[in-house]
PDB file of C-alpha atoms and ligand atoms in Angstrom:
ATOM      1  CA  MET V 161    -108.771 117.644 128.277  1.00 96.00           C
ATOM      2  CA  ASN V 162    -110.397 118.103 124.928  1.00 97.00           C
ATOM      3  CA  ARG V 163    -107.751 117.325 122.346  1.00 97.00           C
ATOM      4  CA  THR V 164    -109.061 118.095 118.876  1.00 97.00           C
ATOM      5  CA  ARG V 165    -105.563 117.428 117.574  1.00 97.00           C
ATOM      6  CA  ARG V 166    -106.117 113.668 118.058  1.00 98.00           C
ATOM      7  CA  LEU V 167    -108.067 113.601 114.834  1.00 98.00           C
ATOM      8  CA  ARG V 168    -105.382 115.504 112.937  1.00 98.00           C
ATOM      9  CA  ARG V 169    -102.417 113.271 113.711  1.00 97.00           C
ATOM     10  CA  ASN V 170    -102.021 111.601 110.340  1.00 98.00           C
ATOM     11  CA  PRO V 171    -103.547 111.698 106.870  1.00 97.00           C
ATOM     12  CA  PHE V 172    -105.629 108.569 107.439  1.00 98.00           C
ATOM     13  CA  ILE V 173    -107.610 109.993 110.309  1.00 98.00           C
ATOM     14  CA  ARG V 174    -107.799 113.414 108.666  1.00 98.00           C
ATOM     15  CA  ASP V 175    -109.267 111.822 105.540  1.00 96.00           C
ATOM     16  CA  MET V 176    -111.748 109.898 107.684  1.00 97.00           C
ATOM     17  CA  VAL V 177    -113.189 112.924 109.457  1.00 97.00           C
ATOM     18  CA  ARG V 178    -113.057 115.385 106.575  1.00 97.00           C
ATOM     19  CA  GLU V 179    -116.469 117.039 106.325  1.00 98.00           C
ATOM     20  CA  THR V 180    -116.337 118.423 102.809  1.00 98.00           C
ATOM     21  CA  LYS V 181    -115.006 116.527  99.844  1.00 97.00           C
ATOM     22  CA  LEU V 182    -114.924 117.773  96.298  1.00 97.00           C
ATOM     23  CA  SER V 183    -115.947 115.410  93.536  1.00 97.00           C
ATOM     24  CA  LEU V 184    -115.912 115.842  89.785  1.00 97.00           C
ATOM     25  CA  ASP V 185    -119.670 115.298  89.974  1.00 97.00           C
ATOM     26  CA  ASP V 186    -119.876 118.784  91.496  1.00 97.00           C
ATOM     27  CA  PHE V 187    -118.396 120.620  88.547  1.00 98.00           C
ATOM     28  CA  ILE V 188    -119.587 122.291  85.390  1.00 98.00           C
ATOM     29  CA  TYR V 189    -116.850 123.471  83.045  1.00 98.00           C
ATOM     30  CA  PRO V 190    -117.461 126.684  81.043  1.00 98.00           C
ATOM     31  CA  LEU V 191    -116.531 126.800  77.357  1.00 98.00           C
ATOM     32  CA  PHE V 192    -116.424 129.806  75.010  1.00 97.00           C
ATOM     33  CA  ILE V 193    -117.291 129.139  71.387  1.00 97.00           C
ATOM     34  CA  VAL V 194    -116.459 131.414  68.463  1.00 97.00           C
ATOM     35  CA  GLU V 195    -117.199 131.353  64.743  1.00 97.00           C
ATOM     36  CA  GLY V 196    -114.574 130.036  62.351  1.00 97.00           C
ATOM     37  CA  GLU V 197    -112.465 126.921  62.030  1.00 97.00           C
ATOM     38  CA  ASP V 198    -109.326 125.582  63.615  1.00 98.00           C
ATOM     39  CA  ILE V 199    -109.369 128.194  66.386  1.00 98.00           C
ATOM     40  CA  LYS V 200    -107.998 127.553  69.863  1.00 98.00           C
ATOM     41  CA  ARG V 201    -106.982 130.976  71.133  1.00 97.00           C
ATOM     42  CA  GLU V 202    -106.013 131.701  74.716  1.00 96.00           C
ATOM     43  CA  ILE V 203    -107.965 134.494  76.369  1.00 95.00           C
ATOM     44  CA  SER V 204    -105.279 136.903  77.520  1.00 93.00           C
ATOM     45  CA  SER V 205    -106.988 137.860  80.784  1.00 94.00           C
ATOM     46  CA  MET V 206    -107.720 134.206  81.636  1.00 95.00           C
ATOM     47  CA  ARG V 207    -104.597 132.092  81.267  1.00 94.00           C
ATOM     48  CA  GLY V 208    -105.424 128.498  80.427  1.00 95.00           C
ATOM     49  CA  VAL V 209    -108.919 129.357  79.117  1.00 97.00           C
ATOM     50  CA  TYR V 210    -109.567 129.485  75.379  1.00 97.00           C
ATOM     51  CA  HIS V 211    -111.864 130.559  72.610  1.00 97.00           C
ATOM     52  CA  PHE V 212    -112.702 127.497  70.537  1.00 98.00           C
ATOM     53  CA  SER V 213    -114.247 127.147  67.123  1.00 98.00           C
ATOM     54  CA  ILE V 214    -116.795 124.336  66.985  1.00 98.00           C
ATOM     55  CA  ASP V 215    -114.377 121.846  65.367  1.00 98.00           C
ATOM     56  CA  LYS V 216    -111.754 122.515  68.041  1.00 98.00           C
ATOM     57  CA  VAL V 217    -114.129 122.447  70.984  1.00 98.00           C
ATOM     58  CA  LEU V 218    -114.811 118.817  70.129  1.00 98.00           C
ATOM     59  CA  ASP V 219    -111.159 117.998  70.903  1.00 98.00           C
ATOM     60  CA  GLU V 220    -111.432 119.904  74.161  1.00 98.00           C
ATOM     61  CA  ILE V 221    -114.573 118.021  75.160  1.00 98.00           C
ATOM     62  CA  LYS V 222    -112.848 114.717  74.441  1.00 98.00           C
ATOM     63  CA  GLU V 223    -110.067 115.822  76.775  1.00 97.00           C
ATOM     64  CA  ILE V 224    -112.319 116.918  79.618  1.00 97.00           C
ATOM     65  CA  MET V 225    -114.434 113.759  79.356  1.00 98.00           C
ATOM     66  CA  ASP V 226    -111.258 111.683  79.575  1.00 98.00           C
ATOM     67  CA  LEU V 227    -110.474 113.645  82.738  1.00 98.00           C
ATOM     68  CA  GLY V 228    -113.861 112.690  84.178  1.00 97.00           C
ATOM     69  CA  ILE V 229    -115.757 115.966  83.773  1.00 98.00           C
ATOM     70  CA  LYS V 230    -119.356 115.271  82.802  1.00 97.00           C
ATOM     71  CA  SER V 231    -120.955 118.651  82.325  1.00 98.00           C
ATOM     72  CA  ILE V 232    -120.248 121.866  80.430  1.00 98.00           C
ATOM     73  CA  ILE V 233    -121.832 125.293  80.165  1.00 98.00           C
ATOM     74  CA  LEU V 234    -121.597 126.987  76.792  1.00 98.00           C
ATOM     75  CA  PHE V 235    -121.130 130.658  75.973  1.00 97.00           C
ATOM     76  CA  GLY V 236    -121.288 131.788  72.361  1.00 96.00           C
ATOM     77  CA  ILE V 237    -119.542 134.711  70.712  1.00 95.00           C
ATOM     78  CA  PRO V 238    -121.243 135.472  67.387  1.00 95.00           C
ATOM     79  CA  ASN V 239    -119.673 137.408  64.521  1.00 94.00           C
ATOM     80  CA  ASP V 240    -122.770 139.517  64.004  1.00 93.00           C
ATOM     81  CA  LYS V 241    -124.471 141.478  66.734  1.00 95.00           C
ATOM     82  CA  ASP V 242    -127.578 143.649  66.545  1.00 95.00           C
ATOM     83  CA  SER V 243    -129.845 145.563  68.906  1.00 95.00           C
ATOM     84  CA  ILE V 244    -132.139 142.573  69.532  1.00 96.00           C
ATOM     85  CA  GLY V 245    -129.470 139.850  69.641  1.00 95.00           C
ATOM     86  CA  SER V 246    -131.027 137.823  66.820  1.00 96.00           C
ATOM     87  CA  GLU V 247    -128.082 135.428  66.611  1.00 96.00           C
ATOM     88  CA  ALA V 248    -128.907 134.310  70.160  1.00 97.00           C
ATOM     89  CA  TYR V 249    -132.080 132.503  69.056  1.00 97.00           C
ATOM     90  CA  SER V 250    -131.314 131.642  65.434  1.00 97.00           C
ATOM     91  CA  SER V 251    -131.428 127.907  64.764  1.00 97.00           C
ATOM     92  CA  GLN V 252    -128.130 128.490  62.923  1.00 97.00           C
ATOM     93  CA  GLY V 253    -126.594 130.506  65.749  1.00 97.00           C
ATOM     94  CA  ILE V 254    -123.178 129.635  67.122  1.00 97.00           C
ATOM     95  CA  ILE V 255    -124.527 127.870  70.223  1.00 98.00           C
ATOM     96  CA  GLN V 256    -127.282 126.004  68.421  1.00 98.00           C
ATOM     97  CA  ARG V 257    -124.792 124.606  65.870  1.00 98.00           C
ATOM     98  CA  ALA V 258    -122.270 123.832  68.600  1.00 98.00           C
ATOM     99  CA  ILE V 259    -124.819 121.849  70.609  1.00 98.00           C
ATOM    100  CA  GLY V 260    -125.700 119.834  67.502  1.00 98.00           C
ATOM    101  CA  GLU V 261    -122.075 118.981  66.719  1.00 98.00           C
ATOM    102  CA  ILE V 262    -121.190 118.213  70.322  1.00 98.00           C
ATOM    103  CA  LYS V 263    -124.206 115.946  70.867  1.00 98.00           C
ATOM    104  CA  LYS V 264    -123.532 114.128  67.597  1.00 98.00           C
ATOM    105  CA  LYS V 265    -120.071 113.181  68.776  1.00 98.00           C
ATOM    106  CA  PHE V 266    -120.570 113.016  72.552  1.00 98.00           C
ATOM    107  CA  PRO V 267    -124.239 112.283  73.295  1.00 97.00           C
ATOM    108  CA  GLU V 268    -123.435 111.615  76.946  1.00 97.00           C
ATOM    109  CA  ILE V 269    -121.939 115.022  77.834  1.00 98.00           C
ATOM    110  CA  TYR V 270    -124.411 117.120  79.830  1.00 98.00           C
ATOM    111  CA  ILE V 271    -124.834 120.490  78.133  1.00 98.00           C
ATOM    112  CA  VAL V 272    -126.018 123.556  80.024  1.00 98.00           C
ATOM    113  CA  THR V 273    -126.499 126.742  78.031  1.00 98.00           C
ATOM    114  CA  ASP V 274    -126.252 130.307  79.179  1.00 97.00           C
ATOM    115  CA  VAL V 275    -129.431 132.140  78.216  1.00 98.00           C
ATOM    116  CA  CYS V 276    -128.778 135.856  77.844  1.00 96.00           C
ATOM    117  CA  MET V 277    -128.568 138.577  75.245  1.00 96.00           C
ATOM    118  CA  CYS V 278    -125.401 140.501  76.159  1.00 94.00           C
ATOM    119  CA  GLU V 279    -123.008 138.465  74.003  1.00 94.00           C
ATOM    120  CA  TYR V 280    -125.338 138.980  71.042  1.00 96.00           C
ATOM    121  CA  THR V 281    -126.451 142.589  71.329  1.00 95.00           C
ATOM    122  CA  SER V 282    -124.573 145.467  69.711  1.00 94.00           C
ATOM    123  CA  HIS V 283    -125.057 147.523  72.906  1.00 94.00           C
ATOM    124  CA  GLY V 284    -123.840 144.696  75.191  1.00 93.00           C
ATOM    125  CA  HIS V 285    -126.780 144.864  77.593  1.00 94.00           C
ATOM    126  CA  CYS V 286    -128.694 141.792  78.727  1.00 95.00           C
ATOM    127  CA  GLY V 287    -132.043 142.909  77.334  1.00 95.00           C
ATOM    128  CA  ILE V 288    -133.979 145.137  74.977  1.00 96.00           C
ATOM    129  CA  VAL V 289    -132.853 148.738  75.292  1.00 95.00           C
ATOM    130  CA  LEU V 290    -135.346 151.602  74.980  1.00 94.00           C
ATOM    131  CA  ASP V 291    -134.567 154.935  73.287  1.00 92.00           C
ATOM    132  CA  ASN V 292    -133.938 156.489  76.697  1.00 91.00           C
ATOM    133  CA  GLY V 293    -131.271 153.857  77.421  1.00 90.00           C
ATOM    134  CA  ASP V 294    -133.308 151.813  79.900  1.00 92.00           C
ATOM    135  CA  VAL V 295    -133.208 148.025  79.650  1.00 94.00           C
ATOM    136  CA  ASP V 296    -136.877 147.059  79.366  1.00 96.00           C
ATOM    137  CA  ASN V 297    -137.803 144.064  81.480  1.00 97.00           C
ATOM    138  CA  ASP V 298    -141.043 142.887  79.903  1.00 97.00           C
ATOM    139  CA  LYS V 299    -139.966 143.487  76.310  1.00 97.00           C
ATOM    140  CA  THR V 300    -136.926 141.289  77.005  1.00 97.00           C
ATOM    141  CA  LEU V 301    -138.865 138.253  78.236  1.00 98.00           C
ATOM    142  CA  PRO V 302    -140.072 137.023  74.812  1.00 98.00           C
ATOM    143  CA  TYR V 303    -136.481 137.101  73.545  1.00 98.00           C
ATOM    144  CA  LEU V 304    -135.250 135.089  76.506  1.00 98.00           C
ATOM    145  CA  GLY V 305    -138.050 132.614  75.855  1.00 98.00           C
ATOM    146  CA  LYS V 306    -136.975 132.305  72.217  1.00 98.00           C
ATOM    147  CA  ILE V 307    -133.320 131.819  73.167  1.00 98.00           C
ATOM    148  CA  ALA V 308    -134.085 129.120  75.733  1.00 98.00           C
ATOM    149  CA  LEU V 309    -136.419 127.322  73.334  1.00 98.00           C
ATOM    150  CA  SER V 310    -133.841 127.391  70.533  1.00 98.00           C
ATOM    151  CA  HIS V 311    -131.269 125.844  72.887  1.00 98.00           C
ATOM    152  CA  ALA V 312    -133.678 123.097  73.937  1.00 98.00           C
ATOM    153  CA  GLU V 313    -134.555 122.410  70.297  1.00 98.00           C
ATOM    154  CA  ALA V 314    -130.855 122.162  69.470  1.00 98.00           C
ATOM    155  CA  GLY V 315    -130.429 119.507  72.175  1.00 98.00           C
ATOM    156  CA  ALA V 316    -129.345 121.315  75.348  1.00 98.00           C
ATOM    157  CA  ASP V 317    -129.899 119.353  78.566  1.00 98.00           C
ATOM    158  CA  MET V 318    -130.484 122.385  80.796  1.00 98.00           C
ATOM    159  CA  VAL V 319    -130.905 126.134  80.308  1.00 98.00           C
ATOM    160  CA  ALA V 320    -129.472 128.777  82.595  1.00 98.00           C
ATOM    161  CA  PRO V 321    -130.902 132.314  82.317  1.00 98.00           C
ATOM    162  CA  SER V 322    -128.319 134.856  83.492  1.00 97.00           C
ATOM    163  CA  ASP V 323    -129.991 138.146  82.518  1.00 96.00           C
ATOM    164  CA  MET V 324    -131.598 139.065  85.892  1.00 96.00           C
ATOM    165  CA  MET V 325    -134.873 140.270  84.366  1.00 97.00           C
ATOM    166  CA  ASP V 326    -137.883 139.822  86.666  1.00 97.00           C
ATOM    167  CA  GLY V 327    -140.238 137.015  85.759  1.00 98.00           C
ATOM    168  CA  ARG V 328    -137.936 135.325  83.277  1.00 98.00           C
ATOM    169  CA  VAL V 329    -137.846 131.932  84.958  1.00 98.00           C
ATOM    170  CA  GLY V 330    -141.633 131.635  84.848  1.00 98.00           C
ATOM    171  CA  TYR V 331    -141.715 132.898  81.279  1.00 98.00           C
ATOM    172  CA  ILE V 332    -139.058 130.444  80.080  1.00 98.00           C
ATOM    173  CA  ARG V 333    -140.701 127.571  81.986  1.00 98.00           C
ATOM    174  CA  LYS V 334    -144.002 128.289  80.236  1.00 98.00           C
ATOM    175  CA  ILE V 335    -142.410 128.466  76.766  1.00 98.00           C
ATOM    176  CA  LEU V 336    -140.472 125.241  77.309  1.00 98.00           C
ATOM    177  CA  ASP V 337    -143.552 123.424  78.635  1.00 98.00           C
ATOM    178  CA  GLU V 338    -145.739 124.595  75.757  1.00 98.00           C
ATOM    179  CA  ASN V 339    -143.225 123.199  73.297  1.00 98.00           C
ATOM    180  CA  GLY V 340    -142.749 119.760  74.785  1.00 98.00           C
ATOM    181  CA  PHE V 341    -139.622 120.516  76.813  1.00 98.00           C
ATOM    182  CA  GLU V 342    -141.204 120.105  80.237  1.00 98.00           C
ATOM    183  CA  MET V 343    -138.289 117.848  81.286  1.00 98.00           C
ATOM    184  CA  ILE V 344    -135.584 120.460  80.581  1.00 98.00           C
ATOM    185  CA  PRO V 345    -134.539 121.949  83.925  1.00 98.00           C
ATOM    186  CA  ILE V 346    -133.849 125.622  84.545  1.00 98.00           C
ATOM    187  CA  MET V 347    -130.796 126.675  86.513  1.00 98.00           C
ATOM    188  CA  ALA V 348    -131.519 130.289  87.380  1.00 98.00           C
ATOM    189  CA  TYR V 349    -128.784 132.822  87.998  1.00 98.00           C
ATOM    190  CA  SER V 350    -130.949 133.957  90.908  1.00 98.00           C
ATOM    191  CA  ALA V 351    -128.623 136.101  92.996  1.00 98.00           C
ATOM    192  CA  LYS V 352    -126.310 137.581  90.396  1.00 98.00           C
ATOM    193  CA  TYR V 353    -124.445 140.579  91.684  1.00 98.00           C
ATOM    194  CA  ALA V 354    -123.188 143.587  89.724  1.00 96.00           C
ATOM    195  CA  SER V 355    -119.594 142.565  90.339  1.00 96.00           C
ATOM    196  CA  ALA V 356    -116.145 143.736  89.320  1.00 95.00           C
ATOM    197  CA  PHE V 357    -115.114 140.074  89.356  1.00 96.00           C
ATOM    198  CA  TYR V 358    -116.638 139.645  85.891  1.00 95.00           C
ATOM    199  CA  GLY V 359    -113.917 141.744  84.246  1.00 92.00           C
ATOM    200  CA  PRO V 360    -112.013 138.983  82.408  1.00 92.00           C
ATOM    201  CA  PHE V 361    -115.258 137.284  81.268  1.00 89.00           C
ATOM    202  CA  ARG V 362    -116.237 140.430  79.415  1.00 85.00           C
ATOM    203  CA  GLU V 363    -113.124 140.118  77.324  1.00 81.00           C
ATOM    204  CA  ALA V 364    -113.771 136.385  76.915  1.00 83.00           C
ATOM    205  CA  ALA V 365    -117.378 136.850  75.837  1.00 83.00           C
ATOM    206  CA  ALA V 366    -116.927 140.256  74.186  1.00 82.00           C
ATOM    207  CA  SER V 367    -119.971 141.314  76.184  1.00 84.00           C
ATOM    208  CA  ALA V 368    -119.024 144.538  77.937  1.00 86.00           C
ATOM    209  CA  PRO V 369    -121.886 147.079  77.904  1.00 89.00           C
ATOM    210  CA  GLN V 370    -121.197 149.855  75.395  1.00 88.00           C
ATOM    211  CA  TRP V 371    -122.442 152.430  77.879  1.00 86.00           C
ATOM    212  CA  GLY V 372    -123.465 152.486  81.510  1.00 87.00           C
ATOM    213  CA  ASP V 373    -123.388 149.414  83.700  1.00 90.00           C
ATOM    214  CA  ARG V 374    -125.677 146.585  84.768  1.00 93.00           C
ATOM    215  CA  ARG V 375    -126.679 147.933  88.151  1.00 93.00           C
ATOM    216  CA  SER V 376    -130.291 148.445  87.120  1.00 93.00           C
ATOM    217  CA  TYR V 377    -130.758 144.689  86.778  1.00 94.00           C
ATOM    218  CA  GLN V 378    -127.924 142.905  88.607  1.00 96.00           C
ATOM    219  CA  MET V 379    -127.856 142.970  92.400  1.00 97.00           C
ATOM    220  CA  ASP V 380    -126.159 145.442  94.698  1.00 98.00           C
ATOM    221  CA  PRO V 381    -123.195 143.637  96.354  1.00 98.00           C
ATOM    222  CA  ALA V 382    -124.278 145.110  99.695  1.00 98.00           C
ATOM    223  CA  ASN V 383    -127.583 143.211  99.782  1.00 98.00           C
ATOM    224  CA  SER V 384    -128.294 139.862 101.375  1.00 98.00           C
ATOM    225  CA  ASN V 385    -132.042 139.812 102.214  1.00 98.00           C
ATOM    226  CA  GLU V 386    -132.705 140.805  98.623  1.00 98.00           C
ATOM    227  CA  ALA V 387    -130.838 137.687  97.462  1.00 98.00           C
ATOM    228  CA  ILE V 388    -133.241 135.588  99.509  1.00 98.00           C
ATOM    229  CA  ARG V 389    -136.191 137.283  97.801  1.00 98.00           C
ATOM    230  CA  GLU V 390    -134.635 136.792  94.354  1.00 98.00           C
ATOM    231  CA  VAL V 391    -134.134 133.098  95.063  1.00 98.00           C
ATOM    232  CA  MET V 392    -137.637 132.755  96.495  1.00 98.00           C
ATOM    233  CA  TYR V 393    -139.240 134.293  93.402  1.00 98.00           C
ATOM    234  CA  ASP V 394    -137.200 132.074  91.075  1.00 98.00           C
ATOM    235  CA  ILE V 395    -138.218 128.948  92.996  1.00 98.00           C
ATOM    236  CA  GLU V 396    -141.875 130.065  92.878  1.00 98.00           C
ATOM    237  CA  GLU V 397    -141.535 130.538  89.121  1.00 98.00           C
ATOM    238  CA  GLY V 398    -140.158 127.035  88.674  1.00 98.00           C
ATOM    239  CA  ALA V 399    -136.375 127.167  88.944  1.00 98.00           C
ATOM    240  CA  ASP V 400    -134.918 123.697  89.509  1.00 98.00           C
ATOM    241  CA  ILE V 401    -131.502 124.924  90.620  1.00 98.00           C
ATOM    242  CA  VAL V 402    -130.695 128.384  91.974  1.00 98.00           C
ATOM    243  CA  MET V 403    -127.369 130.084  91.554  1.00 98.00           C
ATOM    244  CA  VAL V 404    -125.286 132.589  93.458  1.00 98.00           C
ATOM    245  CA  LYS V 405    -122.762 134.514  91.375  1.00 98.00           C
ATOM    246  CA  PRO V 406    -119.926 135.334  92.027  1.00 98.00           C
ATOM    247  CA  ALA V 407    -118.928 132.755  94.638  1.00 98.00           C
ATOM    248  CA  LEU V 408    -116.050 133.912  96.808  1.00 98.00           C
ATOM    249  CA  SER V 409    -117.223 137.284  98.061  1.00 98.00           C
ATOM    250  CA  TYR V 410    -120.697 135.795  98.442  1.00 98.00           C
ATOM    251  CA  LEU V 411    -120.131 132.632 100.485  1.00 98.00           C
ATOM    252  CA  ASP V 412    -122.460 134.050 103.132  1.00 98.00           C
ATOM    253  CA  ILE V 413    -125.207 134.311 100.519  1.00 98.00           C
ATOM    254  CA  ILE V 414    -124.677 130.699  99.441  1.00 98.00           C
ATOM    255  CA  ARG V 415    -125.029 129.596 103.061  1.00 98.00           C
ATOM    256  CA  ARG V 416    -128.159 131.680 103.670  1.00 98.00           C
ATOM    257  CA  VAL V 417    -129.797 130.339 100.522  1.00 98.00           C
ATOM    258  CA  LYS V 418    -128.942 126.772 101.532  1.00 98.00           C
ATOM    259  CA  ASP V 419    -130.321 127.236 105.036  1.00 97.00           C
ATOM    260  CA  ASN V 420    -133.490 128.919 103.803  1.00 97.00           C
ATOM    261  CA  PHE V 421    -134.515 126.754 100.870  1.00 97.00           C
ATOM    262  CA  ARG V 422    -132.794 123.336 100.829  1.00 89.00           C
ATOM    263  CA  MET V 423    -132.663 123.626  97.046  1.00 96.00           C
ATOM    264  CA  PRO V 424    -129.796 122.486  94.840  1.00 98.00           C
ATOM    265  CA  ILE V 425    -127.472 125.480  94.713  1.00 98.00           C
ATOM    266  CA  ALA V 426    -124.955 126.330  92.054  1.00 98.00           C
ATOM    267  CA  ALA V 427    -122.151 128.807  92.624  1.00 98.00           C
ATOM    268  CA  TYR V 428    -120.256 130.448  89.806  1.00 98.00           C
ATOM    269  CA  ASN V 429    -116.552 130.732  90.592  1.00 98.00           C
ATOM    270  CA  VAL V 430    -116.207 133.613  88.133  1.00 97.00           C
ATOM    271  CA  SER V 431    -113.461 134.798  85.808  1.00 97.00           C
ATOM    272  CA  GLY V 432    -111.990 137.428  88.144  1.00 97.00           C
ATOM    273  CA  GLU V 433    -111.721 134.900  90.966  1.00 98.00           C
ATOM    274  CA  TYR V 434    -110.027 132.503  88.569  1.00 98.00           C
ATOM    275  CA  SER V 435    -107.589 134.987  87.089  1.00 97.00           C
ATOM    276  CA  MET V 436    -106.523 136.474  90.430  1.00 97.00           C
ATOM    277  CA  ILE V 437    -105.653 133.036  91.747  1.00 98.00           C
ATOM    278  CA  LYS V 438    -104.093 131.878  88.487  1.00 97.00           C
ATOM    279  CA  ASN V 439    -101.874 134.962  88.333  1.00 97.00           C
ATOM    280  CA  ALA V 440    -100.874 134.634  91.966  1.00 98.00           C
ATOM    281  CA  ILE V 441     -99.863 130.999  91.407  1.00 97.00           C
ATOM    282  CA  GLU V 442     -97.953 131.790  88.222  1.00 96.00           C
ATOM    283  CA  ASN V 443     -96.075 134.555  90.007  1.00 97.00           C
ATOM    284  CA  GLY V 444     -95.121 132.276  92.877  1.00 98.00           C
ATOM    285  CA  ILE V 445     -97.088 134.308  95.409  1.00 98.00           C
ATOM    286  CA  VAL V 446     -99.208 131.355  96.553  1.00 98.00           C
ATOM    287  CA  GLY V 447     -99.005 127.596  96.054  1.00 97.00           C
ATOM    288  CA  GLU V 448    -101.256 125.600  93.736  1.00 96.00           C
ATOM    289  CA  GLU V 449    -103.049 124.003  96.689  1.00 96.00           C
ATOM    290  CA  ILE V 450    -104.982 127.274  97.003  1.00 98.00           C
ATOM    291  CA  ILE V 451    -107.244 126.047  94.185  1.00 98.00           C
ATOM    292  CA  MET V 452    -108.642 123.151  96.204  1.00 97.00           C
ATOM    293  CA  GLU V 453    -108.911 125.311  99.314  1.00 98.00           C
ATOM    294  CA  VAL V 454    -110.967 127.907  97.509  1.00 98.00           C
ATOM    295  CA  LEU V 455    -113.227 125.397  95.774  1.00 98.00           C
ATOM    296  CA  THR V 456    -113.731 123.474  99.001  1.00 98.00           C
ATOM    297  CA  SER V 457    -114.817 126.702 100.699  1.00 98.00           C
ATOM    298  CA  ILE V 458    -117.525 127.146  98.060  1.00 98.00           C
ATOM    299  CA  LYS V 459    -118.840 123.636  98.659  1.00 98.00           C
ATOM    300  CA  ARG V 460    -118.562 124.002 102.433  1.00 98.00           C
ATOM    301  CA  ALA V 461    -120.641 127.192 102.206  1.00 98.00           C
ATOM    302  CA  GLY V 462    -123.442 125.093 100.731  1.00 98.00           C
ATOM    303  CA  ALA V 463    -122.980 124.886  96.968  1.00 98.00           C
ATOM    304  CA  ASP V 464    -123.913 121.562  95.381  1.00 98.00           C
ATOM    305  CA  ILE V 465    -122.681 122.565  91.949  1.00 98.00           C
ATOM    306  CA  ILE V 466    -119.604 124.643  91.185  1.00 98.00           C
ATOM    307  CA  ILE V 467    -119.160 126.249  87.805  1.00 98.00           C
ATOM    308  CA  SER V 468    -115.424 126.792  87.542  1.00 98.00           C
ATOM    309  CA  TYR V 469    -112.599 127.331  85.090  1.00 98.00           C
ATOM    310  CA  PHE V 470    -110.553 125.260  87.559  1.00 98.00           C
ATOM    311  CA  ALA V 471    -112.539 122.073  86.858  1.00 98.00           C
ATOM    312  CA  LYS V 472    -109.707 120.637  84.759  1.00 97.00           C
ATOM    313  CA  ASP V 473    -107.164 121.422  87.486  1.00 96.00           C
ATOM    314  CA  VAL V 474    -109.383 119.600  89.970  1.00 96.00           C
ATOM    315  CA  ALA V 475    -109.701 116.608  87.648  1.00 96.00           C
ATOM    316  CA  LYS V 476    -105.936 116.465  87.173  1.00 94.00           C
ATOM    317  CA  SER V 477    -105.355 116.631  90.924  1.00 92.00           C
ATOM    318  CA  PHE V 478    -107.553 113.520  91.310  1.00 90.00           C
ATOM    319  CA  LYS V 479    -105.536 111.535  88.740  1.00 81.00           C
TER     320      LYS V 479
HETATM  321 ZN1   ZN R  68    -126.035 139.039  80.028  1.00 68.09          ZN
END
């Protein structure tokens, strides 16, 4: 008789045959940076996640490095917004200054930057908006190029365009190469869906669109073949890592991308996924072990890299 239970009898044998193991090497921890000093303010829709001023984020980075986390992704919330998001590419912008301060103190932390306009534009859209309200693809590309270049110049290790404009990976690759940053990789938010799971992030990043939604550039949650095309185009344009976002309702997409391309895949375990689980744990509805189960499912689906607000919880569970 086939007895699969033989290999489940005790923890030793279960550990030995476990197919998917999380490691801190898999994780990128997101950080939100605001203007000002001495600010560490909890984001009300994301318990345990904070807005940090640059001075305070240095303490946080010390803590996460002590926990064994090696990589962060930065999101900036500027004081001043305008229609073209000029603070996003200013050499004195919030992210550019933050990178400088972080690298001065912790040269070994790996810094990924989010390249987009929505946190910096007065209208909250991810690109240049025309008079008729459309987000113009090709007019947006030069701005994305400027943002990515300014991050590389400030000392970022990797840039991650999240805007979902067509052709942006190729455009950014060209700008980086022309300016001597041919070794800076691009992690493309390739299959980014127009998802309700981003709700808490929009409070965190103060980036909700002032009108309309993002369905003219982010993907329809119903589509899977289209995700394969998006990923294919980004790889053709020079993406080094491709991303699926969100993660949990899109595990099938992660698996299809893995099977089709054998590329390094990142999955973004987004704010709504985090807050739902966090709230359920805090209310005693589910146990804390759900965190590892969920993150393991993302890796099992095929993700090599997991961007998650749970990275610190994972690190603590390894201690
Ligand atoms: Zn955006």
